[in-house]
mmCIF file of N, CA and C in Angstrom:
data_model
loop_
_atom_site.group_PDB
_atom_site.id
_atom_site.type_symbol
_atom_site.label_atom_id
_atom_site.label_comp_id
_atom_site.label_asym_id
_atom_site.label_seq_id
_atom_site.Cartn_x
_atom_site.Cartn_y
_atom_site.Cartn_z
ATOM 1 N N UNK J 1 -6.558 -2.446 43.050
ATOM 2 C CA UNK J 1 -5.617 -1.472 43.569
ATOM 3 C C UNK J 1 -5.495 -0.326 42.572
ATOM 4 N N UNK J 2 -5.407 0.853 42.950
ATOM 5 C CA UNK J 2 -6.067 2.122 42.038
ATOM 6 C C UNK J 2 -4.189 2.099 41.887
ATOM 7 N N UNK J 3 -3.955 3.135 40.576
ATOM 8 C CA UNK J 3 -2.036 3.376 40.517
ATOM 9 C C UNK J 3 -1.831 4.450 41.748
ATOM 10 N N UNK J 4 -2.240 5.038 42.588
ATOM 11 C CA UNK J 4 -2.351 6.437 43.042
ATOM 12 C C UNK J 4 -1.491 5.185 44.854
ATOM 13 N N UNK J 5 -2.595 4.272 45.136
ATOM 14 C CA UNK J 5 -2.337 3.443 45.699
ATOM 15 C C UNK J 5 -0.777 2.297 45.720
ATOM 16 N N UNK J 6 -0.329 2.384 44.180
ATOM 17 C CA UNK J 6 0.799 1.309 44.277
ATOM 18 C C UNK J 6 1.790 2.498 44.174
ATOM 19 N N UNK J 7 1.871 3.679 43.855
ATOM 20 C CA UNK J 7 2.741 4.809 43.794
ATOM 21 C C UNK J 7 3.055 4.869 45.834
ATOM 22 N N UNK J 8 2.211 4.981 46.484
ATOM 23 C CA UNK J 8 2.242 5.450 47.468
ATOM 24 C C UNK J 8 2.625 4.341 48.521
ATOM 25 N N UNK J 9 2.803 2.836 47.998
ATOM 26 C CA UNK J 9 3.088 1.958 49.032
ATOM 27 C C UNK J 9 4.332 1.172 48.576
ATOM 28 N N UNK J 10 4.933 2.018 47.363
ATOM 29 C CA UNK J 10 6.410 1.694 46.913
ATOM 30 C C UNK J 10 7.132 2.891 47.677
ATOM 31 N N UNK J 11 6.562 4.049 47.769
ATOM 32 C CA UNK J 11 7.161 5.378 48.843
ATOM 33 C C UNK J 11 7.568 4.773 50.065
ATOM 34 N N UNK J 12 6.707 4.022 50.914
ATOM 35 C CA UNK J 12 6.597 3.700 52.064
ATOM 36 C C UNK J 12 7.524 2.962 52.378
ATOM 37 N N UNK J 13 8.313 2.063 51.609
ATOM 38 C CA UNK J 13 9.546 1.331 52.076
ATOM 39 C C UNK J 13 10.750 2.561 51.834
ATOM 40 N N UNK J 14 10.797 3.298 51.148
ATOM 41 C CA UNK J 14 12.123 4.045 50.896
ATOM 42 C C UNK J 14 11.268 5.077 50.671
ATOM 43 N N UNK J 15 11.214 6.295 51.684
ATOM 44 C CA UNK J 15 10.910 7.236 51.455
ATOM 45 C C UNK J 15 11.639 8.437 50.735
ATOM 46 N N UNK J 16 11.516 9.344 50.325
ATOM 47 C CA UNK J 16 12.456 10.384 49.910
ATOM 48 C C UNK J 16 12.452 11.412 50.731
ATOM 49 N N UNK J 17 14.210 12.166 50.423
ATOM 50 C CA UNK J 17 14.429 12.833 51.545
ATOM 51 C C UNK J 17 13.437 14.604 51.143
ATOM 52 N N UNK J 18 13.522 14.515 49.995
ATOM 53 C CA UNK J 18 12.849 16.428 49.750
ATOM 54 C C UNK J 18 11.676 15.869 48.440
ATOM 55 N N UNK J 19 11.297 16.921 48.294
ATOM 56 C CA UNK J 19 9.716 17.012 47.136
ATOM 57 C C UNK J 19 10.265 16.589 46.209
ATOM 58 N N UNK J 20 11.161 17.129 46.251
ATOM 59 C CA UNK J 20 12.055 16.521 44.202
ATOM 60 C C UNK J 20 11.733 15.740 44.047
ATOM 61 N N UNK J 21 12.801 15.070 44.791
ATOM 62 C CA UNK J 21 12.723 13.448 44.892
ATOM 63 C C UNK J 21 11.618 12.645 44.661
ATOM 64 N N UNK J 22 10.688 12.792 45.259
ATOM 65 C CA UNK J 22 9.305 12.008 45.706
ATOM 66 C C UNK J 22 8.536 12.483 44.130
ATOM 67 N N UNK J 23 8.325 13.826 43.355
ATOM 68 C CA UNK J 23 8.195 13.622 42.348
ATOM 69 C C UNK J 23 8.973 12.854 41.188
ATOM 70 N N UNK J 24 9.844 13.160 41.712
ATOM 71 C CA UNK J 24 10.953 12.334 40.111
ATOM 72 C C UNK J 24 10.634 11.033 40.800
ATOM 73 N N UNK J 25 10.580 10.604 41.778
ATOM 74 C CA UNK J 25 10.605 8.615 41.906
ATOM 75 C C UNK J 25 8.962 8.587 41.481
ATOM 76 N N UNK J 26 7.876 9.674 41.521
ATOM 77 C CA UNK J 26 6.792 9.409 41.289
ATOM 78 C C UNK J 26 6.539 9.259 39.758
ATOM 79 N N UNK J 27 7.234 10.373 39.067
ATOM 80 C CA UNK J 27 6.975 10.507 37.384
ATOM 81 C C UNK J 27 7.770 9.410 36.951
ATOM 82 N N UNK J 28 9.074 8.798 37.408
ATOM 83 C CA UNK J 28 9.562 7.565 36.797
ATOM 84 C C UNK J 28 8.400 6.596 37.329
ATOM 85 N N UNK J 29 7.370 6.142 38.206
ATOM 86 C CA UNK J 29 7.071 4.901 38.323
ATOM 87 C C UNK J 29 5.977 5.387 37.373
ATOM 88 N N UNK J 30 5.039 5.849 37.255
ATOM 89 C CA UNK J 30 3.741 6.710 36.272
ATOM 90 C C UNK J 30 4.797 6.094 34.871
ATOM 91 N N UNK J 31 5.299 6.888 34.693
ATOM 92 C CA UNK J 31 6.614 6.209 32.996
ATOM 93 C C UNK J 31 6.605 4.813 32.956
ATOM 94 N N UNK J 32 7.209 4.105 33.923
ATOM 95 C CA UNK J 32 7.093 2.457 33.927
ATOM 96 C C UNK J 32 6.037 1.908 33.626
ATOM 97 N N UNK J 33 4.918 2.518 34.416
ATOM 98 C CA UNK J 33 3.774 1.959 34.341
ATOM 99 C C UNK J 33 2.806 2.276 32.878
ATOM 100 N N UNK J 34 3.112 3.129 32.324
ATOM 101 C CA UNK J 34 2.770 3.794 31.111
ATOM 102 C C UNK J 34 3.483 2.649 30.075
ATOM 103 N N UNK J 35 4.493 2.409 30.187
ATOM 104 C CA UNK J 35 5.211 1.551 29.103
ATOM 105 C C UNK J 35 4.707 -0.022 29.115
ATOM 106 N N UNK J 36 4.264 -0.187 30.273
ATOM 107 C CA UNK J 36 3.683 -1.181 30.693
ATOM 108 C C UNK J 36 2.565 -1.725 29.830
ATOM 109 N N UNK J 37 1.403 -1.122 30.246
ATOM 110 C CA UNK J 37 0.350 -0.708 29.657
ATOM 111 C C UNK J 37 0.273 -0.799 27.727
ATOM 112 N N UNK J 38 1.205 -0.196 27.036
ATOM 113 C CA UNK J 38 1.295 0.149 25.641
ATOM 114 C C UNK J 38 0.863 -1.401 25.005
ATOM 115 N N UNK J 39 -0.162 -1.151 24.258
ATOM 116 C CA UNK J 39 -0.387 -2.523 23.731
ATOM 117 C C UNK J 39 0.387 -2.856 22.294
ATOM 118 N N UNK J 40 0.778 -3.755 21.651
ATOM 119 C CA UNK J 40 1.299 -3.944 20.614
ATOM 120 C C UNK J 40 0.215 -4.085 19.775
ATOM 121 N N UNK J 41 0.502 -3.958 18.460
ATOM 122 C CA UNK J 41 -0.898 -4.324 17.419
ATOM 123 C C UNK J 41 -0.859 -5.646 16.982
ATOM 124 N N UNK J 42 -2.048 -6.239 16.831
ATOM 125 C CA UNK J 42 -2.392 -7.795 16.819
ATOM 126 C C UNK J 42 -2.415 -7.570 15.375
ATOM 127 N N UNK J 43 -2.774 -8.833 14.932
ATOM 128 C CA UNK J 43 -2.965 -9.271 13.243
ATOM 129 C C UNK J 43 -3.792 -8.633 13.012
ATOM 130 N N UNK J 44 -4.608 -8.666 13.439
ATOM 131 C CA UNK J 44 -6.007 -7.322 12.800
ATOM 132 C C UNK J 44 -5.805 -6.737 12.626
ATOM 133 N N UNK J 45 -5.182 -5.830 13.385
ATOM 134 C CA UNK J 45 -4.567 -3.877 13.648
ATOM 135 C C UNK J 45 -3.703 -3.983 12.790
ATOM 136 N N UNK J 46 -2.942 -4.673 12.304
ATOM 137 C CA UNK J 46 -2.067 -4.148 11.181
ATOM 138 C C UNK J 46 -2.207 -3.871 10.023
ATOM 139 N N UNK J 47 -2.086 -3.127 9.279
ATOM 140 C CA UNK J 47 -2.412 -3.047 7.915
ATOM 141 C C UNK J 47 -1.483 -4.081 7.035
ATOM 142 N N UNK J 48 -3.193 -4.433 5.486
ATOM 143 C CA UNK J 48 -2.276 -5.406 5.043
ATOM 144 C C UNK J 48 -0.988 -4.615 3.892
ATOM 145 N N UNK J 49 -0.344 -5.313 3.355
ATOM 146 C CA UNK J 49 0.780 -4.742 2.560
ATOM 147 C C UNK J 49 -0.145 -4.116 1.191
ATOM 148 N N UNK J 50 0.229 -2.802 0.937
ATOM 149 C CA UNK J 50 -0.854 -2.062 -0.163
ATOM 150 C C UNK J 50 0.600 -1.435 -1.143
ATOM 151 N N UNK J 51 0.802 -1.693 -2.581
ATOM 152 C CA UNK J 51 1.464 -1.241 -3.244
ATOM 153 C C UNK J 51 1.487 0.391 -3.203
ATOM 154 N N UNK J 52 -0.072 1.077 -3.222
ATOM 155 C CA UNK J 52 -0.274 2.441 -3.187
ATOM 156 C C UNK J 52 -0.285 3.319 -1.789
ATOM 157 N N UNK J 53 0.360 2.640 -1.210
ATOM 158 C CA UNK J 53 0.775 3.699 0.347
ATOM 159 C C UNK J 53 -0.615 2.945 1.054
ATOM 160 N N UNK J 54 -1.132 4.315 1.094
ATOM 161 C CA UNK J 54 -2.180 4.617 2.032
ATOM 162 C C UNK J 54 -3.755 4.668 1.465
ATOM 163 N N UNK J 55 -3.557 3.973 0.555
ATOM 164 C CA UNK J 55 -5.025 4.263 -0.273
ATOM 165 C C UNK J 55 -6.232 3.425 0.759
ATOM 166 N N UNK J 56 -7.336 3.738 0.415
ATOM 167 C CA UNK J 56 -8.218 3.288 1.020
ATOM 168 C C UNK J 56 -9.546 3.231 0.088
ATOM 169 N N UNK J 57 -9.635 2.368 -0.529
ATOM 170 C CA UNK J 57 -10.992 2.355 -0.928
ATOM 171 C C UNK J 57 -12.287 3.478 -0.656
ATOM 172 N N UNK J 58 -12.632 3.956 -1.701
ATOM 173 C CA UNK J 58 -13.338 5.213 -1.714
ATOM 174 C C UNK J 58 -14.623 4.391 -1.683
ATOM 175 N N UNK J 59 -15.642 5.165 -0.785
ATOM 176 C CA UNK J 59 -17.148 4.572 -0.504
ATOM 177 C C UNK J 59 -17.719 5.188 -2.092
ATOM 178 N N UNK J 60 -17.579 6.447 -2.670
ATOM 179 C CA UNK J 60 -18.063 6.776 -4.437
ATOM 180 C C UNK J 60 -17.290 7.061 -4.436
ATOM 181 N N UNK J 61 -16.853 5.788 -5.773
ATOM 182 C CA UNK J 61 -15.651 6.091 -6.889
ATOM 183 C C UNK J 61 -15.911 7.345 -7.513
ATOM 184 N N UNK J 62 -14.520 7.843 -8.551
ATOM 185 C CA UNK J 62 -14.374 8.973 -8.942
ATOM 186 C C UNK J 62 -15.507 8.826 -10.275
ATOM 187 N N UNK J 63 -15.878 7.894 -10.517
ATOM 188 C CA UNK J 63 -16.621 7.934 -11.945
ATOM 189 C C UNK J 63 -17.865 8.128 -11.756
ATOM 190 N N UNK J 64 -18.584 8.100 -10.329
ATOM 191 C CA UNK J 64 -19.827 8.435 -9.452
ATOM 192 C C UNK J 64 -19.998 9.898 -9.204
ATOM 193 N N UNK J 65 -18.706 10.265 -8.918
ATOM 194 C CA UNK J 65 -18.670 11.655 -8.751
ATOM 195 C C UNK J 65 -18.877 12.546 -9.483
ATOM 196 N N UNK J 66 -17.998 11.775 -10.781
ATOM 197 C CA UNK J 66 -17.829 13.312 -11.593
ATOM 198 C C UNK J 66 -19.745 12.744 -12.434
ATOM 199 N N UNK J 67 -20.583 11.810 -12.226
ATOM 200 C CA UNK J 67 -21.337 11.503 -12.823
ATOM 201 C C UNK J 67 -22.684 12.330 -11.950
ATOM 202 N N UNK J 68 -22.427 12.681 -10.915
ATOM 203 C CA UNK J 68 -22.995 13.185 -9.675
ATOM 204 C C UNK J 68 -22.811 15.000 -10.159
ATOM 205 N N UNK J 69 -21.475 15.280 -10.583
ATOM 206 C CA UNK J 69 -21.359 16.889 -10.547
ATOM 207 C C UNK J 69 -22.080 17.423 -12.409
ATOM 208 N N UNK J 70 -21.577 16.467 -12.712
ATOM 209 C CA UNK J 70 -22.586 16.991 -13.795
ATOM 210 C C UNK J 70 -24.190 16.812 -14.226
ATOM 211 N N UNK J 71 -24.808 15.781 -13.091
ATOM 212 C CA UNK J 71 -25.652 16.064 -13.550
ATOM 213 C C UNK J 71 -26.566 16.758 -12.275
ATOM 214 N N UNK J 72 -25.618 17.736 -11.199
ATOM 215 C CA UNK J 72 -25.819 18.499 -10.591
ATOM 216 C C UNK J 72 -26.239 19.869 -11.558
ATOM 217 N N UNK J 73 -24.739 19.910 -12.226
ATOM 218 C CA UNK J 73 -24.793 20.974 -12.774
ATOM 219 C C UNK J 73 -25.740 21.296 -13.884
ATOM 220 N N UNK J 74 -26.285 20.198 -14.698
ATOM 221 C CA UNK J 74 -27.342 20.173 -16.158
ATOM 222 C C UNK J 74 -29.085 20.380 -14.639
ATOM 223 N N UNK J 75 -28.907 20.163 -13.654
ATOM 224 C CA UNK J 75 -30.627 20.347 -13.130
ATOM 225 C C UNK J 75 -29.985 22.035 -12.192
ATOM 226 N N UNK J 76 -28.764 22.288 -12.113
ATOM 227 C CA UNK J 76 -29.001 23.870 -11.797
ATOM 228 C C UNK J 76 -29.377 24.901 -13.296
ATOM 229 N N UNK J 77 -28.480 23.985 -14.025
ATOM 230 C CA UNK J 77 -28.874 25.120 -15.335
ATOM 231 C C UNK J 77 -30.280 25.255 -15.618
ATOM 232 N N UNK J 78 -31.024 23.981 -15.525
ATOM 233 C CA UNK J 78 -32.940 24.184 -16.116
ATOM 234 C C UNK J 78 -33.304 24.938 -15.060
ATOM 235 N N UNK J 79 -32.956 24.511 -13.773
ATOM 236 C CA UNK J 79 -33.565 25.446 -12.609
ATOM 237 C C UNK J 79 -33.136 27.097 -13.036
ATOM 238 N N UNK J 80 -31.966 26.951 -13.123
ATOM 239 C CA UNK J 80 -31.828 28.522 -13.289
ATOM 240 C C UNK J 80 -32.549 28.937 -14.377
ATOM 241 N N UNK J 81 -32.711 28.286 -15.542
ATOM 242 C CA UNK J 81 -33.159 29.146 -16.644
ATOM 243 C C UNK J 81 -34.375 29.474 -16.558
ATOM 244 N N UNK J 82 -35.370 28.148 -15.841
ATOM 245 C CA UNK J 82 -36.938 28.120 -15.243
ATOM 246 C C UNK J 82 -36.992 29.743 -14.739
ATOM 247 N N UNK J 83 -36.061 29.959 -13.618
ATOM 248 C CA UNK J 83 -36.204 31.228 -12.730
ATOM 249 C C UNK J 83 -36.054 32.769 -13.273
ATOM 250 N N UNK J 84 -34.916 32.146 -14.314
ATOM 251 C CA UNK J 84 -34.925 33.920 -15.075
ATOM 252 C C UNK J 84 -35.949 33.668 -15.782
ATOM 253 N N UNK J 85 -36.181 32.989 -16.692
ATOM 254 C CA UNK J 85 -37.360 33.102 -17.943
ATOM 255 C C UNK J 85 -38.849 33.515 -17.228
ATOM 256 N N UNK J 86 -38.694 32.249 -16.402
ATOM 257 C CA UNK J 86 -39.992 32.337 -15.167
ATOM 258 C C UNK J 86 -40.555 33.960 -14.704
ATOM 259 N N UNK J 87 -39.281 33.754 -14.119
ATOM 260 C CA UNK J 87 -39.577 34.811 -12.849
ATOM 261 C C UNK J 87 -38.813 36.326 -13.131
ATOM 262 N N UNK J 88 -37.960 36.466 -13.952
ATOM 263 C CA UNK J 88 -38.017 37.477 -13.895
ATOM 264 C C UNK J 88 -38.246 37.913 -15.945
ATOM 265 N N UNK J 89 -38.282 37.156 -16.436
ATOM 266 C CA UNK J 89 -39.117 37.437 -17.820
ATOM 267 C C UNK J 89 -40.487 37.576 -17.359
ATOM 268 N N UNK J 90 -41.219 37.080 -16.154
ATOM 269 C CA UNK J 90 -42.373 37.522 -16.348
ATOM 270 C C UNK J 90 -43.238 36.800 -17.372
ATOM 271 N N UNK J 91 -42.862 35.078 -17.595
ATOM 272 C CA UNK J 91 -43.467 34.645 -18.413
ATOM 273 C C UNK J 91 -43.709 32.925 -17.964
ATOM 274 N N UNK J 92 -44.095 32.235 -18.354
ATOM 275 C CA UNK J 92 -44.198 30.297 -18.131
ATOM 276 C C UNK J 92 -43.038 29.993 -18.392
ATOM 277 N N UNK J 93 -42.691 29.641 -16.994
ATOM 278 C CA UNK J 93 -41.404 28.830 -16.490
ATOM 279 C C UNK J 93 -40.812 27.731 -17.555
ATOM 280 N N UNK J 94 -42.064 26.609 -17.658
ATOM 281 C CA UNK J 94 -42.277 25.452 -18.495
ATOM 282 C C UNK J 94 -42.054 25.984 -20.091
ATOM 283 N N UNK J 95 -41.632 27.042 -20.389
ATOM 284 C CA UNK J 95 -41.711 27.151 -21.514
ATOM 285 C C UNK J 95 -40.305 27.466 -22.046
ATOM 286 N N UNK J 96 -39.980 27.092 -21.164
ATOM 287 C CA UNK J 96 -38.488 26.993 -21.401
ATOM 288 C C UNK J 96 -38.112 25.669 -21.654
ATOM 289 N N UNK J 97 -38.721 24.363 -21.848
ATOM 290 C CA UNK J 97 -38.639 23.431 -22.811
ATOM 291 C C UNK J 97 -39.050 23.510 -23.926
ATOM 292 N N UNK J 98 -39.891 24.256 -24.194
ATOM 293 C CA UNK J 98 -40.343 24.357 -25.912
ATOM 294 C C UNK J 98 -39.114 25.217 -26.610
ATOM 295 N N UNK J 99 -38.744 24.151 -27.628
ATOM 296 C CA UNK J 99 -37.626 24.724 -28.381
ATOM 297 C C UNK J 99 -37.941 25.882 -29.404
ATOM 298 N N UNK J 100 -39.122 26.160 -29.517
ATOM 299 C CA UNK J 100 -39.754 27.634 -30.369
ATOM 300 C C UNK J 100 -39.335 28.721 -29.920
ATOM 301 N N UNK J 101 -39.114 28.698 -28.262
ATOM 302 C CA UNK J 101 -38.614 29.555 -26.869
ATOM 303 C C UNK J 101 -37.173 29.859 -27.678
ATOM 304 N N UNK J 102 -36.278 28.568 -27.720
ATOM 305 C CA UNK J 102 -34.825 29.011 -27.486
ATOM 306 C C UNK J 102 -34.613 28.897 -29.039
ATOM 307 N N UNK J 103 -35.115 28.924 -29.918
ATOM 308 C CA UNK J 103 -34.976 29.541 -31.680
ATOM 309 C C UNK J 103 -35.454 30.991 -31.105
ATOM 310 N N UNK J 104 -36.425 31.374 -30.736
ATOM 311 C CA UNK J 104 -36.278 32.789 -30.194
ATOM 312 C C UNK J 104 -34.966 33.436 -29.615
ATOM 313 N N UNK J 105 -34.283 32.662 -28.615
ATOM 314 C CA UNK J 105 -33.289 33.327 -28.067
ATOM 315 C C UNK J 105 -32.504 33.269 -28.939
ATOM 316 N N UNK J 106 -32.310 32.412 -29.787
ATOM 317 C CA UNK J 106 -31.227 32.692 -30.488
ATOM 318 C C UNK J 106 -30.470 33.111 -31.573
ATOM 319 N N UNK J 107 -32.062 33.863 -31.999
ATOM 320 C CA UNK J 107 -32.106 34.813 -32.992
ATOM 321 C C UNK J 107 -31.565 35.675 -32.626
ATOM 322 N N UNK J 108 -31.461 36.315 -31.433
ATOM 323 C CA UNK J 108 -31.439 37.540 -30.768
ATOM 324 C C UNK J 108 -29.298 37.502 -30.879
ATOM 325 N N UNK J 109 -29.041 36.528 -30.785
ATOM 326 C CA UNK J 109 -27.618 36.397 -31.061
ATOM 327 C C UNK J 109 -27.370 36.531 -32.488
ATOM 328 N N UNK J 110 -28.049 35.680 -33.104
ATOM 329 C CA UNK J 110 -27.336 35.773 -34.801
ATOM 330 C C UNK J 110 -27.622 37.232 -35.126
ATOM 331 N N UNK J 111 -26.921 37.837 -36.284
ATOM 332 C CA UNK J 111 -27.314 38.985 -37.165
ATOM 333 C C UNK J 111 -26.670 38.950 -38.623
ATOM 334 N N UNK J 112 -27.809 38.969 -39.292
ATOM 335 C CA UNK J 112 -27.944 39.191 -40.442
ATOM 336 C C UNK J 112 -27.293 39.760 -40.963
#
């Protein structure tokens, strides 16, 4: 039996006299039947008792992360330096591991 069906054959014994009516006796039985319906939560569905609210176990811990951003950040720095030295020095990328390279650069800072 569809609800459209038990709405319409509870009308049929006591009809209503105007539209109002027949909506308001319709939106109260739709309400009944709605409350009806509402399931309670079983033992599963409940959460168990957690001192910290709402925490939830993180899929990567914070010590993954920050182990993740830095050594994001140490393979953008070689990449980047590869690309300026590389590419726009106009010279071997790879030579930006030879530390003869960066005693060069960093002469260019000190002064005598």
């Amino acid at each position: 039996m569809e609800p459209n069906e038990k709405l319409h054959n509870k009308n049929k014994t006591n009809p209503p006299e105007t539209r109002k009516a027949a909506r308001h006796q319709r939106k109260a039985a739709q309400k009944a039947e709605r409350k009806t319906e509402k399931k309670r939560p079983t033992e599963e569905q409940k959460p168990l008792y957690n001192p910290f609210f709402a925490y939830k176990k993180r899929r990567f811990p914070i010590w993954q992360r920050l182990i993740a951003l830095i050594s994001l950040c140490c393979i953008a720095l070689v990449v980047g330096a590869m690309l300026g030295y590389g590419g726009l020095g106009h010279r071997n990328p790879f030579a930006v591991f030879n530390p003869d390279t960066w005693q060069h650069i960093f002469d260019f800072f000190r002064t005598d």
